[in-house]
């Protein structure tokens, strides 16, 4: 058998192993293998979600620029919900991973259950605000009267379903912390596959609100699958109802880790909201629509990058729990290198093939021009996105969520937002100026995150 055949056989066996979800000890053995086993299902998990985001925009795009703008503006606001979800998920991953590294699966399950209790309490207020204030939210985002009239029902359904959004993220964070990346992948695949199947059908019968209905049904099915496996599955985590008894000490620990992580992503998503509004303000509905198509394509390629970063978070948490600090650091540096290599290819794709990519979603010349320009500008910073993501997630995985929060505040609110206004209005670059601030801020974020990771204070955090 040739060397190529042997290598291919090993690669295929490793892929099957990573997708089977068999329990692995990520605190021992080859670091590249550990990264590979975790990253493959995490990348695939988020890839299908990103496929859905693009497919959704493809079908919504057929309804016209008002529909595109509605979806884009709503998604910008829903990033606040995502921030809460990712904050709780980050805390759950860090604490569950630490307990698994300490070989305490019962304590890991208890921490995961307590995070779900916090989730249920938090979601009530968010959902009510979304259902009652959908038109006002769109107006606040700078939507035209037509967009508000046609899109309020879409926004109301999406924000009203905050519970399934947060649960989907949070429970997957619990699975990832336990090292069961395959289960997290399967649940999101179910949600996304159902979305993709139902989206064109529901849009055909119900119009724009059909897209929201399909999304809610898909995510609800994914959450049902997750909950079943938390209670009845064969993984290392076994949830029991006793784990949900209110535990003030665990709740305090979760909130201590989660609130900076939540604000971390609120800060980042809040700056995106400001930029989205600035693009609509300086370029109009066509610029906003083109930007939203470009942004969906950005998400399509950045989510796999996020998958690799999540692998780094799990490896940091479990290896710190096992007392293997040097192995945790080596895992992060190697993951950052892999991520930068992967994203360099994406950067070239966006720089040289932006117009053909955008033309898949729209044939309107003005939207096509705006979208192509936005995609090239955003694409120029993909290597920086890759490094920044891994460094930030490594700090989060260690439970040091405050450091990335302050870094995000400085890079996004003190640098990106003022730069966007300066370029868009001060220098008359309009929407292109606002978007140029994105790769500039990410470059700064990568450098600062790298500095604080190398400084090493994350190694001393206790959770």
PDB file of N, CA and C in Angstrom, residues 367-431:
ATOM      1  N   UNK A 367     -27.324  47.209  -6.208  1.00  0.00           N
ATOM      2  CA  UNK A 367     -27.082  46.332  -5.047  1.00  0.00           C
ATOM      3  C   UNK A 367     -25.836  45.488  -5.283  1.00  0.00           C
ATOM      4  N   UNK A 368     -25.657  45.029  -6.503  1.00  0.00           N
ATOM      5  CA  UNK A 368     -24.490  44.227  -6.871  1.00  0.00           C
ATOM      6  C   UNK A 368     -23.201  45.012  -6.655  1.00  0.00           C
ATOM      7  N   UNK A 369     -23.196  46.276  -7.036  1.00  0.00           N
ATOM      8  CA  UNK A 369     -22.005  47.120  -6.862  1.00  0.00           C
ATOM      9  C   UNK A 369     -21.688  47.344  -5.389  1.00  0.00           C
ATOM     10  N   UNK A 370     -22.712  47.703  -4.615  1.00  0.00           N
ATOM     11  CA  UNK A 370     -22.502  47.922  -3.182  1.00  0.00           C
ATOM     12  C   UNK A 370     -22.031  46.639  -2.501  1.00  0.00           C
ATOM     13  N   UNK A 371     -22.675  45.517  -2.824  1.00  0.00           N
ATOM     14  CA  UNK A 371     -22.331  44.250  -2.191  1.00  0.00           C
ATOM     15  C   UNK A 371     -20.921  43.792  -2.519  1.00  0.00           C
ATOM     16  N   UNK A 372     -20.512  43.952  -3.771  1.00  0.00           N
ATOM     17  CA  UNK A 372     -19.163  43.536  -4.186  1.00  0.00           C
ATOM     18  C   UNK A 372     -18.096  44.353  -3.478  1.00  0.00           C
ATOM     19  N   UNK A 373     -18.330  45.660  -3.388  1.00  0.00           N
ATOM     20  CA  UNK A 373     -17.369  46.532  -2.699  1.00  0.00           C
ATOM     21  C   UNK A 373     -17.258  46.143  -1.228  1.00  0.00           C
ATOM     22  N   UNK A 374     -18.416  45.920  -0.588  1.00  0.00           N
ATOM     23  CA  UNK A 374     -18.415  45.551   0.829  1.00  0.00           C
ATOM     24  C   UNK A 374     -17.689  44.231   1.060  1.00  0.00           C
ATOM     25  N   UNK A 375     -17.907  43.260   0.171  1.00  0.00           N
ATOM     26  CA  UNK A 375     -17.296  41.947   0.340  1.00  0.00           C
ATOM     27  C   UNK A 375     -15.776  42.013   0.200  1.00  0.00           C
ATOM     28  N   UNK A 376     -15.295  42.807  -0.745  1.00  0.00           N
ATOM     29  CA  UNK A 376     -13.845  42.962  -0.903  1.00  0.00           C
ATOM     30  C   UNK A 376     -13.222  43.616   0.325  1.00  0.00           C
ATOM     31  N   UNK A 377     -13.872  44.658   0.818  1.00  0.00           N
ATOM     32  CA  UNK A 377     -13.318  45.362   1.984  1.00  0.00           C
ATOM     33  C   UNK A 377     -13.289  44.449   3.205  1.00  0.00           C
ATOM     34  N   UNK A 378     -14.415  43.788   3.482  1.00  0.00           N
ATOM     35  CA  UNK A 378     -14.480  42.892   4.636  1.00  0.00           C
ATOM     36  C   UNK A 378     -13.493  41.736   4.479  1.00  0.00           C
ATOM     37  N   UNK A 379     -13.381  41.212   3.244  1.00  0.00           N
ATOM     38  CA  UNK A 379     -12.505  40.068   2.991  1.00  0.00           C
ATOM     39  C   UNK A 379     -11.039  40.341   3.207  1.00  0.00           C
ATOM     40  N   UNK A 380     -10.646  41.604   3.134  1.00  0.00           N
ATOM     41  CA  UNK A 380      -9.227  41.937   3.276  1.00  0.00           C
ATOM     42  C   UNK A 380      -8.688  41.665   4.670  1.00  0.00           C
ATOM     43  N   UNK A 381      -9.572  41.446   5.643  1.00  0.00           N
ATOM     44  CA  UNK A 381      -9.096  41.262   7.014  1.00  0.00           C
ATOM     45  C   UNK A 381      -9.254  39.864   7.571  1.00  0.00           C
ATOM     46  N   UNK A 382      -9.459  38.866   6.710  1.00  0.00           N
ATOM     47  CA  UNK A 382      -9.798  37.533   7.205  1.00  0.00           C
ATOM     48  C   UNK A 382      -8.694  36.883   8.046  1.00  0.00           C
ATOM     49  N   UNK A 383      -7.446  37.125   7.725  1.00  0.00           N
ATOM     50  CA  UNK A 383      -6.366  36.545   8.539  1.00  0.00           C
ATOM     51  C   UNK A 383      -6.417  37.108   9.958  1.00  0.00           C
ATOM     52  N   UNK A 384      -6.707  38.396  10.060  1.00  0.00           N
ATOM     53  CA  UNK A 384      -6.824  39.019  11.386  1.00  0.00           C
ATOM     54  C   UNK A 384      -8.014  38.461  12.151  1.00  0.00           C
ATOM     55  N   UNK A 385      -9.144  38.230  11.448  1.00  0.00           N
ATOM     56  CA  UNK A 385     -10.302  37.633  12.120  1.00  0.00           C
ATOM     57  C   UNK A 385      -9.916  36.287  12.715  1.00  0.00           C
ATOM     58  N   UNK A 386      -9.160  35.494  11.949  1.00  0.00           N
ATOM     59  CA  UNK A 386      -8.793  34.145  12.375  1.00  0.00           C
ATOM     60  C   UNK A 386      -7.982  34.163  13.668  1.00  0.00           C
ATOM     61  N   UNK A 387      -6.963  35.020  13.708  1.00  0.00           N
ATOM     62  CA  UNK A 387      -6.096  35.093  14.892  1.00  0.00           C
ATOM     63  C   UNK A 387      -6.854  35.647  16.092  1.00  0.00           C
ATOM     64  N   UNK A 388      -7.614  36.723  15.862  1.00  0.00           N
ATOM     65  CA  UNK A 388      -8.355  37.359  16.953  1.00  0.00           C
ATOM     66  C   UNK A 388      -9.356  36.392  17.579  1.00  0.00           C
ATOM     67  N   UNK A 389     -10.034  35.615  16.750  1.00  0.00           N
ATOM     68  CA  UNK A 389     -11.031  34.672  17.257  1.00  0.00           C
ATOM     69  C   UNK A 389     -10.405  33.616  18.162  1.00  0.00           C
ATOM     70  N   UNK A 390      -9.308  33.024  17.710  1.00  0.00           N
ATOM     71  CA  UNK A 390      -8.673  31.966  18.504  1.00  0.00           C
ATOM     72  C   UNK A 390      -8.170  32.518  19.834  1.00  0.00           C
ATOM     73  N   UNK A 391      -7.519  33.676  19.804  1.00  0.00           N
ATOM     74  CA  UNK A 391      -6.984  34.256  21.035  1.00  0.00           C
ATOM     75  C   UNK A 391      -8.106  34.598  22.020  1.00  0.00           C
ATOM     76  N   UNK A 392      -9.171  35.200  21.510  1.00  0.00           N
ATOM     77  CA  UNK A 392     -10.291  35.583  22.376  1.00  0.00           C
ATOM     78  C   UNK A 392     -10.967  34.347  22.971  1.00  0.00           C
ATOM     79  N   UNK A 393     -11.196  33.327  22.152  1.00  0.00           N
ATOM     80  CA  UNK A 393     -11.850  32.115  22.639  1.00  0.00           C
ATOM     81  C   UNK A 393     -10.962  31.337  23.601  1.00  0.00           C
ATOM     82  N   UNK A 394      -9.661  31.424  23.408  1.00  0.00           N
ATOM     83  CA  UNK A 394      -8.743  30.773  24.346  1.00  0.00           C
ATOM     84  C   UNK A 394      -8.862  31.406  25.734  1.00  0.00           C
ATOM     85  N   UNK A 395      -8.912  32.730  25.766  1.00  0.00           N
ATOM     86  CA  UNK A 395      -9.081  33.437  27.042  1.00  0.00           C
ATOM     87  C   UNK A 395     -10.433  33.095  27.654  1.00  0.00           C
ATOM     88  N   UNK A 396     -11.473  33.054  26.831  1.00  0.00           N
ATOM     89  CA  UNK A 396     -12.803  32.697  27.325  1.00  0.00           C
ATOM     90  C   UNK A 396     -12.838  31.277  27.857  1.00  0.00           C
ATOM     91  N   UNK A 397     -12.182  30.357  27.143  1.00  0.00           N
ATOM     92  CA  UNK A 397     -12.156  28.962  27.562  1.00  0.00           C
ATOM     93  C   UNK A 397     -11.470  28.755  28.899  1.00  0.00           C
ATOM     94  N   UNK A 398     -10.572  29.671  29.223  1.00  0.00           N
ATOM     95  CA  UNK A 398      -9.891  29.622  30.513  1.00  0.00           C
ATOM     96  C   UNK A 398     -10.742  30.233  31.627  1.00  0.00           C
ATOM     97  N   UNK A 399     -11.865  30.854  31.244  1.00  0.00           N
ATOM     98  CA  UNK A 399     -12.704  31.533  32.228  1.00  0.00           C
ATOM     99  C   UNK A 399     -12.338  32.986  32.417  1.00  0.00           C
ATOM    100  N   UNK A 400     -11.332  33.477  31.674  1.00  0.00           N
ATOM    101  CA  UNK A 400     -10.920  34.879  31.746  1.00  0.00           C
ATOM    102  C   UNK A 400     -11.728  35.687  30.730  1.00  0.00           C
ATOM    103  N   UNK A 401     -13.020  35.853  31.013  1.00  0.00           N
ATOM    104  CA  UNK A 401     -13.895  36.533  30.064  1.00  0.00           C
ATOM    105  C   UNK A 401     -13.796  38.060  30.151  1.00  0.00           C
ATOM    106  N   UNK A 402     -13.252  38.574  31.235  1.00  0.00           N
ATOM    107  CA  UNK A 402     -13.180  40.037  31.389  1.00  0.00           C
ATOM    108  C   UNK A 402     -12.156  40.660  30.439  1.00  0.00           C
ATOM    109  N   UNK A 403     -11.019  39.983  30.249  1.00  0.00           N
ATOM    110  CA  UNK A 403      -9.975  40.550  29.378  1.00  0.00           C
ATOM    111  C   UNK A 403     -10.456  40.740  27.940  1.00  0.00           C
ATOM    112  N   UNK A 404     -11.058  39.715  27.295  1.00  0.00           N
ATOM    113  CA  UNK A 404     -11.558  39.940  25.937  1.00  0.00           C
ATOM    114  C   UNK A 404     -12.657  41.001  25.879  1.00  0.00           C
ATOM    115  N   UNK A 405     -13.412  41.157  26.973  1.00  0.00           N
ATOM    116  CA  UNK A 405     -14.476  42.166  27.000  1.00  0.00           C
ATOM    117  C   UNK A 405     -13.881  43.568  26.899  1.00  0.00           C
ATOM    118  N   UNK A 406     -12.861  43.830  27.688  1.00  0.00           N
ATOM    119  CA  UNK A 406     -12.206  45.144  27.634  1.00  0.00           C
ATOM    120  C   UNK A 406     -11.497  45.358  26.302  1.00  0.00           C
ATOM    121  N   UNK A 407     -10.921  44.300  25.772  1.00  0.00           N
ATOM    122  CA  UNK A 407     -10.275  44.411  24.455  1.00  0.00           C
ATOM    123  C   UNK A 407     -11.310  44.760  23.390  1.00  0.00           C
ATOM    124  N   UNK A 408     -12.463  44.084  23.414  1.00  0.00           N
ATOM    125  CA  UNK A 408     -13.527  44.383  22.458  1.00  0.00           C
ATOM    126  C   UNK A 408     -14.014  45.822  22.592  1.00  0.00           C
ATOM    127  N   UNK A 409     -14.168  46.269  23.822  1.00  0.00           N
ATOM    128  CA  UNK A 409     -14.637  47.643  24.036  1.00  0.00           C
ATOM    129  C   UNK A 409     -13.679  48.650  23.410  1.00  0.00           C
ATOM    130  N   UNK A 410     -12.395  48.450  23.646  1.00  0.00           N
ATOM    131  CA  UNK A 410     -11.400  49.375  23.095  1.00  0.00           C
ATOM    132  C   UNK A 410     -11.334  49.323  21.571  1.00  0.00           C
ATOM    133  N   UNK A 411     -11.330  48.106  21.030  1.00  0.00           N
ATOM    134  CA  UNK A 411     -11.147  47.964  19.575  1.00  0.00           C
ATOM    135  C   UNK A 411     -12.394  48.328  18.775  1.00  0.00           C
ATOM    136  N   UNK A 412     -13.566  48.028  19.337  1.00  0.00           N
ATOM    137  CA  UNK A 412     -14.795  48.283  18.583  1.00  0.00           C
ATOM    138  C   UNK A 412     -15.397  49.654  18.878  1.00  0.00           C
ATOM    139  N   UNK A 413     -15.578  49.990  20.148  1.00  0.00           N
ATOM    140  CA  UNK A 413     -16.284  51.230  20.468  1.00  0.00           C
ATOM    141  C   UNK A 413     -15.373  52.455  20.497  1.00  0.00           C
ATOM    142  N   UNK A 414     -14.129  52.261  20.918  1.00  0.00           N
ATOM    143  CA  UNK A 414     -13.220  53.409  20.971  1.00  0.00           C
ATOM    144  C   UNK A 414     -12.440  53.582  19.672  1.00  0.00           C
ATOM    145  N   UNK A 415     -12.425  52.558  18.816  1.00  0.00           N
ATOM    146  CA  UNK A 415     -11.674  52.648  17.564  1.00  0.00           C
ATOM    147  C   UNK A 415     -12.559  52.473  16.327  1.00  0.00           C
ATOM    148  N   UNK A 416     -13.280  51.326  16.250  1.00  0.00           N
ATOM    149  CA  UNK A 416     -14.021  51.022  15.025  1.00  0.00           C
ATOM    150  C   UNK A 416     -15.150  52.015  14.749  1.00  0.00           C
ATOM    151  N   UNK A 417     -15.991  52.274  15.748  1.00  0.00           N
ATOM    152  CA  UNK A 417     -17.143  53.163  15.533  1.00  0.00           C
ATOM    153  C   UNK A 417     -16.712  54.582  15.182  1.00  0.00           C
ATOM    154  N   UNK A 418     -15.786  55.207  15.949  1.00  0.00           N
ATOM    155  CA  UNK A 418     -15.344  56.555  15.547  1.00  0.00           C
ATOM    156  C   UNK A 418     -14.688  56.571  14.172  1.00  0.00           C
ATOM    157  N   UNK A 419     -13.899  55.538  13.856  1.00  0.00           N
ATOM    158  CA  UNK A 419     -13.243  55.489  12.546  1.00  0.00           C
ATOM    159  C   UNK A 419     -14.278  55.378  11.429  1.00  0.00           C
ATOM    160  N   UNK A 420     -15.325  54.580  11.663  1.00  0.00           N
ATOM    161  CA  UNK A 420     -16.377  54.421  10.655  1.00  0.00           C
ATOM    162  C   UNK A 420     -17.048  55.765  10.353  1.00  0.00           C
ATOM    163  N   UNK A 421     -17.378  56.518  11.383  1.00  0.00           N
ATOM    164  CA  UNK A 421     -18.012  57.830  11.180  1.00  0.00           C
ATOM    165  C   UNK A 421     -17.055  58.805  10.515  1.00  0.00           C
ATOM    166  N   UNK A 422     -15.795  58.747  10.907  1.00  0.00           N
ATOM    167  CA  UNK A 422     -14.804  59.648  10.319  1.00  0.00           C
ATOM    168  C   UNK A 422     -14.653  59.386   8.818  1.00  0.00           C
ATOM    169  N   UNK A 423     -14.541  58.109   8.459  1.00  0.00           N
ATOM    170  CA  UNK A 423     -14.365  57.765   7.047  1.00  0.00           C
ATOM    171  C   UNK A 423     -15.651  57.999   6.238  1.00  0.00           C
ATOM    172  N   UNK A 424     -16.804  57.616   6.831  1.00  0.00           N
ATOM    173  CA  UNK A 424     -18.071  57.717   6.097  1.00  0.00           C
ATOM    174  C   UNK A 424     -18.519  59.159   5.909  1.00  0.00           C
ATOM    175  N   UNK A 425     -18.395  59.950   6.966  1.00  0.00           N
ATOM    176  CA  UNK A 425     -18.917  61.325   6.918  1.00  0.00           C
ATOM    177  C   UNK A 425     -17.815  62.367   6.828  1.00  0.00           C
ATOM    178  N   UNK A 426     -16.774  62.190   7.628  1.00  0.00           N
ATOM    179  CA  UNK A 426     -15.690  63.174   7.618  1.00  0.00           C
ATOM    180  C   UNK A 426     -14.935  63.215   6.306  1.00  0.00           C
ATOM    181  N   UNK A 427     -14.651  62.036   5.746  1.00  0.00           N
ATOM    182  CA  UNK A 427     -13.915  61.959   4.484  1.00  0.00           C
ATOM    183  C   UNK A 427     -14.823  61.689   3.280  1.00  0.00           C
ATOM    184  N   UNK A 428     -16.115  61.655   3.511  1.00  0.00           N
ATOM    185  CA  UNK A 428     -17.069  61.507   2.409  1.00  0.00           C
ATOM    186  C   UNK A 428     -17.018  60.173   1.695  1.00  0.00           C
ATOM    187  N   UNK A 429     -16.591  59.100   2.383  1.00  0.00           N
ATOM    188  CA  UNK A 429     -16.520  57.780   1.751  1.00  0.00           C
ATOM    189  C   UNK A 429     -17.842  57.015   1.840  1.00  0.00           C
ATOM    190  N   UNK A 430     -18.786  57.565   2.594  1.00  0.00           N
ATOM    191  CA  UNK A 430     -20.126  57.006   2.725  1.00  0.00           C
ATOM    192  C   UNK A 430     -20.088  55.554   3.222  1.00  0.00           C
ATOM    193  N   UNK A 431     -20.887  54.660   2.625  1.00  0.00           N
ATOM    194  CA  UNK A 431     -20.987  53.296   3.140  1.00  0.00           C
ATOM    195  C   UNK A 431     -19.657  52.546   3.063  1.00  0.00           C
TER     196      UNK A 431
END
